[in-house]
Amino acid sequence: MNEMKKAVVSVLGNDQRGIIARVTKILYEHDVNILDISQTIVSGLFSMIMVVDISSEHCNFDSVSQELTSLGERLGLQIRIQRNEIFDAMHHI
């Protein structure tokens, strides 16, 4: 069995219908499994953080990243996916 590879998906912007459905649809289509999720709406500002499993041989990280970025541009949101090791390095003190 392969070692689990994790990534962090972040979404930020004005709240609107369908954000979660559209983001998770892209993840599903690339065989990405959601391990943990947190979302909040404060004064109309939507934020969501997900920890996902990108270990599947059917998951092409670059394709997932491009599709999420494209979706964010269409919806006026910031959507990013970062490999967990990069996320950890950026936030390690």
mmCIF file of N, CA, C and O in Angstrom:
data_model
loop_
_atom_site.group_PDB
_atom_site.id
_atom_site.type_symbol
_atom_site.label_atom_id
_atom_site.label_comp_id
_atom_site.label_asym_id
_atom_site.label_seq_id
_atom_site.Cartn_x
_atom_site.Cartn_y
_atom_site.Cartn_z
ATOM 1 N N MET A 1 0.844 -1.186 0.000
ATOM 2 C CA MET A 1 0.000 0.000 0.000
ATOM 3 C C MET A 1 0.885 1.243 0.000
ATOM 4 O O MET A 1 1.865 1.327 0.721
ATOM 5 N N ASN A 2 0.536 2.234 -0.828
ATOM 6 C CA ASN A 2 1.291 3.470 -0.916
ATOM 7 C C ASN A 2 1.067 4.328 0.319
ATOM 8 O O ASN A 2 0.013 4.294 0.935
ATOM 9 N N GLU A 3 2.091 5.122 0.632
ATOM 10 C CA GLU A 3 1.961 6.070 1.731
ATOM 11 C C GLU A 3 0.974 7.164 1.339
ATOM 12 O O GLU A 3 0.957 7.629 0.206
ATOM 13 N N MET A 4 0.127 7.574 2.291
ATOM 14 C CA MET A 4 -0.872 8.600 2.009
ATOM 15 C C MET A 4 -0.186 9.938 1.760
ATOM 16 O O MET A 4 0.690 10.347 2.507
ATOM 17 N N LYS A 5 -0.588 10.594 0.680
ATOM 18 C CA LYS A 5 -0.119 11.939 0.362
ATOM 19 C C LYS A 5 -1.281 12.882 0.625
ATOM 20 O O LYS A 5 -2.377 12.673 0.123
ATOM 21 N N LYS A 6 -1.010 13.918 1.400
ATOM 22 C CA LYS A 6 -2.060 14.862 1.755
ATOM 23 C C LYS A 6 -1.803 16.220 1.122
ATOM 24 O O LYS A 6 -0.674 16.577 0.799
ATOM 25 N N ALA A 7 -2.896 16.969 0.968
ATOM 26 C CA ALA A 7 -2.826 18.344 0.492
ATOM 27 C C ALA A 7 -3.860 19.160 1.246
ATOM 28 O O ALA A 7 -4.786 18.610 1.859
ATOM 29 N N VAL A 8 -3.698 20.473 1.206
ATOM 30 C CA VAL A 8 -4.626 21.390 1.857
ATOM 31 C C VAL A 8 -5.278 22.243 0.769
ATOM 32 O O VAL A 8 -4.585 22.850 -0.054
ATOM 33 N N VAL A 9 -6.606 22.253 0.763
ATOM 34 C CA VAL A 9 -7.376 23.077 -0.171
ATOM 35 C C VAL A 9 -7.969 24.228 0.628
ATOM 36 O O VAL A 9 -8.578 24.007 1.677
ATOM 37 N N SER A 10 -7.778 25.455 0.142
ATOM 38 C CA SER A 10 -8.368 26.614 0.808
ATOM 39 C C SER A 10 -9.230 27.380 -0.180
ATOM 40 O O SER A 10 -8.892 27.497 -1.359
ATOM 41 N N VAL A 11 -10.353 27.874 0.332
ATOM 42 C CA VAL A 11 -11.304 28.638 -0.484
ATOM 43 C C VAL A 11 -11.685 29.886 0.317
ATOM 44 O O VAL A 11 -12.023 29.785 1.492
ATOM 45 N N LEU A 12 -11.638 31.049 -0.343
ATOM 46 C CA LEU A 12 -11.967 32.288 0.337
ATOM 47 C C LEU A 12 -12.626 33.253 -0.643
ATOM 48 O O LEU A 12 -12.162 33.418 -1.777
ATOM 49 N N GLY A 13 -13.719 33.864 -0.217
ATOM 50 C CA GLY A 13 -14.378 34.861 -1.047
ATOM 51 C C GLY A 13 -15.791 35.114 -0.586
ATOM 52 O O GLY A 13 -16.233 34.609 0.446
ATOM 53 N N ASN A 14 -16.509 35.919 -1.356
ATOM 54 C CA ASN A 14 -17.894 36.220 -1.021
ATOM 55 C C ASN A 14 -18.743 34.952 -1.124
ATOM 56 O O ASN A 14 -18.599 34.176 -2.072
ATOM 57 N N ASP A 15 -19.632 34.778 -0.160
ATOM 58 C CA ASP A 15 -20.491 33.599 -0.146
ATOM 59 C C ASP A 15 -21.443 33.609 -1.340
ATOM 60 O O ASP A 15 -21.923 34.666 -1.751
ATOM 61 N N GLN A 16 -21.647 32.428 -1.903
ATOM 62 C CA GLN A 16 -22.607 32.249 -2.989
ATOM 63 C C GLN A 16 -23.022 30.781 -3.026
ATOM 64 O O GLN A 16 -22.333 29.925 -2.482
ATOM 65 N N ARG A 17 -24.145 30.530 -3.637
ATOM 66 C CA ARG A 17 -24.659 29.163 -3.695
ATOM 67 C C ARG A 17 -23.741 28.270 -4.520
ATOM 68 O O ARG A 17 -23.227 28.680 -5.554
ATOM 69 N N GLY A 18 -23.540 27.034 -4.043
ATOM 70 C CA GLY A 18 -22.863 26.020 -4.835
ATOM 71 C C GLY A 18 -21.360 25.935 -4.703
ATOM 72 O O GLY A 18 -20.734 25.140 -5.409
ATOM 73 N N ILE A 19 -20.753 26.717 -3.839
ATOM 74 C CA ILE A 19 -19.294 26.682 -3.723
ATOM 75 C C ILE A 19 -18.819 25.278 -3.344
ATOM 76 O O ILE A 19 -17.962 24.702 -4.017
ATOM 77 N N ILE A 20 -19.365 24.741 -2.273
ATOM 78 C CA ILE A 20 -18.914 23.430 -1.799
ATOM 79 C C ILE A 20 -19.165 22.368 -2.865
ATOM 80 O O ILE A 20 -18.291 21.540 -3.150
ATOM 81 N N ALA A 21 -20.328 22.396 -3.487
ATOM 82 C CA ALA A 21 -20.659 21.401 -4.511
ATOM 83 C C ALA A 21 -19.688 21.455 -5.679
ATOM 84 O O ALA A 21 -19.222 20.415 -6.169
ATOM 85 N N ARG A 22 -19.349 22.653 -6.130
ATOM 86 C CA ARG A 22 -18.456 22.782 -7.286
ATOM 87 C C ARG A 22 -17.028 22.358 -6.954
ATOM 88 O O ARG A 22 -16.364 21.712 -7.759
ATOM 89 N N VAL A 23 -16.549 22.737 -5.785
ATOM 90 C CA VAL A 23 -15.185 22.362 -5.388
ATOM 91 C C VAL A 23 -15.089 20.851 -5.193
ATOM 92 O O VAL A 23 -14.178 20.203 -5.708
ATOM 93 N N THR A 24 -16.047 20.285 -4.467
ATOM 94 C CA THR A 24 -15.976 18.846 -4.196
ATOM 95 C C THR A 24 -16.205 18.015 -5.455
ATOM 96 O O THR A 24 -15.686 16.905 -5.561
ATOM 97 N N LYS A 25 -16.929 18.529 -6.427
ATOM 98 C CA LYS A 25 -17.117 17.824 -7.695
ATOM 99 C C LYS A 25 -15.776 17.644 -8.408
ATOM 100 O O LYS A 25 -15.465 16.562 -8.909
ATOM 101 N N ILE A 26 -14.972 18.705 -8.433
ATOM 102 C CA ILE A 26 -13.648 18.617 -9.049
ATOM 103 C C ILE A 26 -12.792 17.592 -8.309
ATOM 104 O O ILE A 26 -12.118 16.760 -8.922
ATOM 105 N N LEU A 27 -12.821 17.641 -6.983
ATOM 106 C CA LEU A 27 -12.038 16.683 -6.197
ATOM 107 C C LEU A 27 -12.488 15.252 -6.493
ATOM 108 O O LEU A 27 -11.655 14.366 -6.712
ATOM 109 N N TYR A 28 -13.790 15.026 -6.512
ATOM 110 C CA TYR A 28 -14.337 13.700 -6.807
ATOM 111 C C TYR A 28 -13.890 13.201 -8.179
ATOM 112 O O TYR A 28 -13.481 12.050 -8.337
ATOM 113 N N GLU A 29 -13.953 14.077 -9.167
ATOM 114 C CA GLU A 29 -13.593 13.691 -10.534
ATOM 115 C C GLU A 29 -12.122 13.302 -10.665
ATOM 116 O O GLU A 29 -11.748 12.597 -11.592
ATOM 117 N N HIS A 30 -11.288 13.752 -9.728
ATOM 118 C CA HIS A 30 -9.858 13.425 -9.748
ATOM 119 C C HIS A 30 -9.492 12.402 -8.681
ATOM 120 O O HIS A 30 -8.304 12.241 -8.372
ATOM 121 N N ASP A 31 -10.496 11.729 -8.127
ATOM 122 C CA ASP A 31 -10.284 10.664 -7.141
ATOM 123 C C ASP A 31 -9.553 11.164 -5.895
ATOM 124 O O ASP A 31 -8.708 10.483 -5.327
ATOM 125 N N VAL A 32 -9.879 12.394 -5.490
ATOM 126 C CA VAL A 32 -9.317 12.991 -4.284
ATOM 127 C C VAL A 32 -10.319 12.770 -3.151
ATOM 128 O O VAL A 32 -11.500 13.064 -3.304
ATOM 129 N N ASN A 33 -9.839 12.258 -2.024
ATOM 130 C CA ASN A 33 -10.703 11.982 -0.885
ATOM 131 C C ASN A 33 -10.560 13.080 0.169
ATOM 132 O O ASN A 33 -9.444 13.463 0.525
ATOM 133 N N ILE A 34 -11.684 13.597 0.653
ATOM 134 C CA ILE A 34 -11.670 14.617 1.698
ATOM 135 C C ILE A 34 -11.517 13.926 3.045
ATOM 136 O O ILE A 34 -12.321 13.080 3.420
ATOM 137 N N LEU A 35 -10.476 14.307 3.777
ATOM 138 C CA LEU A 35 -10.199 13.710 5.085
ATOM 139 C C LEU A 35 -10.764 14.549 6.219
ATOM 140 O O LEU A 35 -11.199 14.033 7.232
ATOM 141 N N ASP A 36 -10.732 15.863 6.046
ATOM 142 C CA ASP A 36 -11.220 16.783 7.078
ATOM 143 C C ASP A 36 -11.666 18.067 6.387
ATOM 144 O O ASP A 36 -11.080 18.461 5.375
ATOM 145 N N ILE A 37 -12.684 18.695 6.928
ATOM 146 C CA ILE A 37 -13.211 19.903 6.299
ATOM 147 C C ILE A 37 -13.751 20.848 7.371
ATOM 148 O O ILE A 37 -14.343 20.413 8.358
ATOM 149 N N SER A 38 -13.509 22.144 7.157
ATOM 150 C CA SER A 38 -14.047 23.177 8.024
ATOM 151 C C SER A 38 -14.475 24.330 7.128
ATOM 152 O O SER A 38 -13.725 24.752 6.255
ATOM 153 N N GLN A 39 -15.675 24.824 7.329
ATOM 154 C CA GLN A 39 -16.144 25.974 6.556
ATOM 155 C C GLN A 39 -16.916 26.910 7.454
ATOM 156 O O GLN A 39 -17.573 26.490 8.400
ATOM 157 N N THR A 40 -16.780 28.191 7.131
ATOM 158 C CA THR A 40 -17.399 29.234 7.928
ATOM 159 C C THR A 40 -17.874 30.347 7.014
ATOM 160 O O THR A 40 -17.249 30.622 5.999
ATOM 161 N N ILE A 41 -18.959 30.985 7.414
ATOM 162 C CA ILE A 41 -19.419 32.189 6.738
ATOM 163 C C ILE A 41 -19.524 33.272 7.804
ATOM 164 O O ILE A 41 -20.227 33.108 8.794
ATOM 165 N N VAL A 42 -18.798 34.361 7.601
ATOM 166 C CA VAL A 42 -18.800 35.478 8.538
ATOM 167 C C VAL A 42 -19.061 36.747 7.739
ATOM 168 O O VAL A 42 -18.292 37.084 6.832
ATOM 169 N N SER A 43 -20.167 37.416 8.054
ATOM 170 C CA SER A 43 -20.541 38.664 7.372
ATOM 171 C C SER A 43 -20.485 38.531 5.853
ATOM 172 O O SER A 43 -19.984 39.407 5.156
ATOM 173 N N GLY A 44 -20.963 37.393 5.349
ATOM 174 C CA GLY A 44 -21.015 37.180 3.910
ATOM 175 C C GLY A 44 -19.721 36.707 3.283
ATOM 176 O O GLY A 44 -19.652 36.498 2.070
ATOM 177 N N LEU A 45 -18.677 36.527 4.096
ATOM 178 C CA LEU A 45 -17.393 36.032 3.605
ATOM 179 C C LEU A 45 -17.299 34.536 3.870
ATOM 180 O O LEU A 45 -17.407 34.098 5.016
ATOM 181 N N PHE A 46 -17.115 33.767 2.799
ATOM 182 C CA PHE A 46 -17.041 32.312 2.883
ATOM 183 C C PHE A 46 -15.578 31.893 2.982
ATOM 184 O O PHE A 46 -14.732 32.367 2.234
ATOM 185 N N SER A 47 -15.290 30.988 3.923
ATOM 186 C CA SER A 47 -13.951 30.398 3.990
ATOM 187 C C SER A 47 -14.083 28.910 4.251
ATOM 188 O O SER A 47 -14.967 28.471 4.983
ATOM 189 N N MET A 48 -13.218 28.144 3.605
ATOM 190 C CA MET A 48 -13.232 26.691 3.769
ATOM 191 C C MET A 48 -11.801 26.183 3.667
ATOM 192 O O MET A 48 -11.030 26.627 2.825
ATOM 193 N N ILE A 49 -11.483 25.259 4.548
ATOM 194 C CA ILE A 49 -10.196 24.571 4.534
ATOM 195 C C ILE A 49 -10.499 23.076 4.524
ATOM 196 O O ILE A 49 -11.318 22.599 5.310
ATOM 197 N N MET A 50 -9.840 22.366 3.630
ATOM 198 C CA MET A 50 -9.985 20.911 3.568
ATOM 199 C C MET A 50 -8.612 20.270 3.576
ATOM 200 O O MET A 50 -7.691 20.763 2.930
ATOM 201 N N VAL A 51 -8.487 19.172 4.287
ATOM 202 C CA VAL A 51 -7.314 18.309 4.180
ATOM 203 C C VAL A 51 -7.773 17.138 3.325
ATOM 204 O O VAL A 51 -8.807 16.518 3.606
ATOM 205 N N VAL A 52 -7.029 16.880 2.244
ATOM 206 C CA VAL A 52 -7.445 15.863 1.281
ATOM 207 C C VAL A 52 -6.332 14.854 1.044
ATOM 208 O O VAL A 52 -5.148 15.136 1.247
ATOM 209 N N ASP A 53 -6.739 13.681 0.596
ATOM 210 C CA ASP A 53 -5.819 12.602 0.242
ATOM 211 C C ASP A 53 -5.653 12.604 -1.273
ATOM 212 O O ASP A 53 -6.624 12.417 -2.005
ATOM 213 N N ILE A 54 -4.426 12.838 -1.737
ATOM 214 C CA ILE A 54 -4.140 12.873 -3.172
ATOM 215 C C ILE A 54 -3.284 11.669 -3.588
ATOM 216 O O ILE A 54 -2.567 11.720 -4.586
ATOM 217 N N SER A 55 -3.380 10.568 -2.846
ATOM 218 C CA SER A 55 -2.551 9.387 -3.085
ATOM 219 C C SER A 55 -2.963 8.560 -4.288
ATOM 220 O O SER A 55 -2.164 7.767 -4.797
ATOM 221 N N SER A 56 -4.182 8.701 -4.748
ATOM 222 C CA SER A 56 -4.691 7.853 -5.823
ATOM 223 C C SER A 56 -3.832 7.982 -7.079
ATOM 224 O O SER A 56 -3.417 9.081 -7.463
ATOM 225 N N GLU A 57 -3.617 6.868 -7.734
ATOM 226 C CA GLU A 57 -2.869 6.876 -8.998
ATOM 227 C C GLU A 57 -3.647 7.612 -10.085
ATOM 228 O O GLU A 57 -3.093 8.008 -11.103
ATOM 229 N N HIS A 58 -4.941 7.837 -9.870
ATOM 230 C CA HIS A 58 -5.789 8.545 -10.833
ATOM 231 C C HIS A 58 -5.794 10.055 -10.586
ATOM 232 O O HIS A 58 -6.428 10.797 -11.331
ATOM 233 N N CYS A 59 -5.093 10.485 -9.546
ATOM 234 C CA CYS A 59 -5.067 11.906 -9.187
ATOM 235 C C CYS A 59 -3.840 12.575 -9.803
ATOM 236 O O CYS A 59 -2.706 12.236 -9.474
ATOM 237 N N ASN A 60 -4.075 13.529 -10.674
ATOM 238 C CA ASN A 60 -3.005 14.339 -11.244
ATOM 239 C C ASN A 60 -3.059 15.697 -10.540
ATOM 240 O O ASN A 60 -3.955 16.506 -10.805
ATOM 241 N N PHE A 61 -2.099 15.928 -9.655
ATOM 242 C CA PHE A 61 -2.110 17.118 -8.812
ATOM 243 C C PHE A 61 -2.180 18.402 -9.637
ATOM 244 O O PHE A 61 -2.940 19.321 -9.313
ATOM 245 N N ASP A 62 -1.393 18.477 -10.699
ATOM 246 C CA ASP A 62 -1.384 19.699 -11.514
ATOM 247 C C ASP A 62 -2.742 19.962 -12.156
ATOM 248 O O ASP A 62 -3.188 21.109 -12.227
ATOM 249 N N SER A 63 -3.410 18.909 -12.618
ATOM 250 C CA SER A 63 -4.745 19.070 -13.220
ATOM 251 C C SER A 63 -5.758 19.550 -12.188
ATOM 252 O O SER A 63 -6.569 20.430 -12.468
ATOM 253 N N VAL A 64 -5.709 18.962 -10.996
ATOM 254 C CA VAL A 64 -6.611 19.379 -9.915
ATOM 255 C C VAL A 64 -6.379 20.857 -9.601
ATOM 256 O O VAL A 64 -7.327 21.645 -9.507
ATOM 257 N N SER A 65 -5.119 21.229 -9.466
ATOM 258 C CA SER A 65 -4.773 22.612 -9.148
ATOM 259 C C SER A 65 -5.277 23.572 -10.215
ATOM 260 O O SER A 65 -5.872 24.609 -9.903
ATOM 261 N N GLN A 66 -5.077 23.240 -11.479
ATOM 262 C CA GLN A 66 -5.523 24.095 -12.576
ATOM 263 C C GLN A 66 -7.045 24.241 -12.589
ATOM 264 O O GLN A 66 -7.567 25.343 -12.784
ATOM 265 N N GLU A 67 -7.752 23.137 -12.381
ATOM 266 C CA GLU A 67 -9.218 23.205 -12.390
ATOM 267 C C GLU A 67 -9.755 24.021 -11.223
ATOM 268 O O GLU A 67 -10.714 24.783 -11.376
ATOM 269 N N LEU A 68 -9.144 23.865 -10.039
ATOM 270 C CA LEU A 68 -9.589 24.636 -8.884
ATOM 271 C C LEU A 68 -9.302 26.126 -9.079
ATOM 272 O O LEU A 68 -10.139 26.969 -8.764
ATOM 273 N N THR A 69 -8.138 26.448 -9.632
ATOM 274 C CA THR A 69 -7.798 27.846 -9.905
ATOM 275 C C THR A 69 -8.766 28.444 -10.910
ATOM 276 O O THR A 69 -9.268 29.569 -10.729
ATOM 277 N N SER A 70 -9.073 27.690 -11.959
ATOM 278 C CA SER A 70 -10.010 28.145 -12.987
ATOM 279 C C SER A 70 -11.400 28.383 -12.392
ATOM 280 O O SER A 70 -12.051 29.389 -12.679
ATOM 281 N N LEU A 71 -11.843 27.453 -11.552
ATOM 282 C CA LEU A 71 -13.135 27.613 -10.891
ATOM 283 C C LEU A 71 -13.141 28.876 -10.040
ATOM 284 O O LEU A 71 -14.101 29.655 -10.073
ATOM 285 N N GLY A 72 -12.083 29.091 -9.296
ATOM 286 C CA GLY A 72 -11.988 30.285 -8.462
ATOM 287 C C GLY A 72 -12.084 31.560 -9.282
ATOM 288 O O GLY A 72 -12.768 32.510 -8.890
ATOM 289 N N GLU A 73 -11.428 31.577 -10.432
ATOM 290 C CA GLU A 73 -11.489 32.758 -11.300
ATOM 291 C C GLU A 73 -12.914 32.997 -11.801
ATOM 292 O O GLU A 73 -13.385 34.133 -11.827
ATOM 293 N N ARG A 74 -13.601 31.924 -12.179
ATOM 294 C CA ARG A 74 -14.977 32.068 -12.674
ATOM 295 C C ARG A 74 -15.925 32.554 -11.586
ATOM 296 O O ARG A 74 -16.870 33.291 -11.862
ATOM 297 N N LEU A 75 -15.700 32.121 -10.339
ATOM 298 C CA LEU A 75 -16.604 32.461 -9.238
ATOM 299 C C LEU A 75 -16.148 33.684 -8.441
ATOM 300 O O LEU A 75 -16.835 34.105 -7.509
ATOM 301 N N GLY A 76 -14.990 34.229 -8.760
ATOM 302 C CA GLY A 76 -14.475 35.370 -8.003
ATOM 303 C C GLY A 76 -13.976 34.976 -6.622
ATOM 304 O O GLY A 76 -14.091 35.750 -5.672
ATOM 305 N N LEU A 77 -13.416 33.768 -6.511
ATOM 306 C CA LEU A 77 -12.913 33.242 -5.239
ATOM 307 C C LEU A 77 -11.422 32.949 -5.355
ATOM 308 O O LEU A 77 -10.907 32.739 -6.450
ATOM 309 N N GLN A 78 -10.750 32.900 -4.220
ATOM 310 C CA GLN A 78 -9.384 32.392 -4.174
ATOM 311 C C GLN A 78 -9.478 30.917 -3.795
ATOM 312 O O GLN A 78 -9.928 30.594 -2.689
ATOM 313 N N ILE A 79 -9.081 30.039 -4.697
ATOM 314 C CA ILE A 79 -9.076 28.605 -4.406
ATOM 315 C C ILE A 79 -7.669 28.102 -4.678
ATOM 316 O O ILE A 79 -7.139 28.268 -5.775
ATOM 317 N N ARG A 80 -7.083 27.488 -3.652
ATOM 318 C CA ARG A 80 -5.713 26.983 -3.768
ATOM 319 C C ARG A 80 -5.628 25.570 -3.209
ATOM 320 O O ARG A 80 -6.335 25.225 -2.262
ATOM 321 N N ILE A 81 -4.726 24.791 -3.795
ATOM 322 C CA ILE A 81 -4.384 23.489 -3.233
ATOM 323 C C ILE A 81 -2.876 23.468 -3.070
ATOM 324 O O ILE A 81 -2.138 23.879 -3.976
ATOM 325 N N GLN A 82 -2.421 23.045 -1.908
ATOM 326 C CA GLN A 82 -0.996 22.956 -1.610
ATOM 327 C C GLN A 82 -0.691 21.576 -1.064
ATOM 328 O O GLN A 82 -1.434 21.070 -0.218
ATOM 329 N N ARG A 83 0.386 21.011 -1.539
ATOM 330 C CA ARG A 83 0.829 19.736 -0.970
ATOM 331 C C ARG A 83 1.108 19.954 0.513
ATOM 332 O O ARG A 83 1.625 21.001 0.911
ATOM 333 N N ASN A 84 0.788 18.964 1.326
ATOM 334 C CA ASN A 84 0.911 19.095 2.774
ATOM 335 C C ASN A 84 2.328 19.434 3.205
ATOM 336 O O ASN A 84 2.523 20.264 4.090
ATOM 337 N N GLU A 85 3.330 18.827 2.564
ATOM 338 C CA GLU A 85 4.710 19.098 2.986
ATOM 339 C C GLU A 85 5.094 20.557 2.735
ATOM 340 O O GLU A 85 5.821 21.158 3.512
ATOM 341 N N ILE A 86 4.570 21.158 1.673
ATOM 342 C CA ILE A 86 4.830 22.565 1.410
ATOM 343 C C ILE A 86 4.087 23.427 2.428
ATOM 344 O O ILE A 86 4.629 24.374 2.981
ATOM 345 N N PHE A 87 2.827 23.068 2.699
ATOM 346 C CA PHE A 87 2.032 23.798 3.685
ATOM 347 C C PHE A 87 2.728 23.759 5.054
ATOM 348 O O PHE A 87 2.851 24.779 5.726
ATOM 349 N N ASP A 88 3.211 22.581 5.447
ATOM 350 C CA ASP A 88 3.901 22.443 6.731
ATOM 351 C C ASP A 88 5.167 23.296 6.771
ATOM 352 O O ASP A 88 5.444 23.956 7.759
ATOM 353 N N ALA A 89 5.939 23.287 5.693
ATOM 354 C CA ALA A 89 7.184 24.045 5.649
ATOM 355 C C ALA A 89 6.903 25.548 5.747
ATOM 356 O O ALA A 89 7.651 26.282 6.400
ATOM 357 N N MET A 90 5.833 26.007 5.095
ATOM 358 C CA MET A 90 5.501 27.432 5.128
ATOM 359 C C MET A 90 5.048 27.893 6.497
ATOM 360 O O MET A 90 5.210 29.053 6.857
ATOM 361 N N HIS A 91 4.459 26.992 7.260
ATOM 362 C CA HIS A 91 3.876 27.374 8.552
ATOM 363 C C HIS A 91 4.637 26.801 9.741
ATOM 364 O O HIS A 91 4.134 26.811 10.859
ATOM 365 N N HIS A 92 5.835 26.299 9.479
ATOM 366 C CA HIS A 92 6.656 25.745 10.557
ATOM 367 C C HIS A 92 7.503 26.855 11.160
ATOM 368 O O HIS A 92 8.153 27.606 10.451
ATOM 369 N N ILE A 93 7.467 26.950 12.485
ATOM 370 C CA ILE A 93 8.230 27.993 13.167
ATOM 371 C C ILE A 93 9.468 27.371 13.782
ATOM 372 O O ILE A 93 9.450 26.360 14.375
#
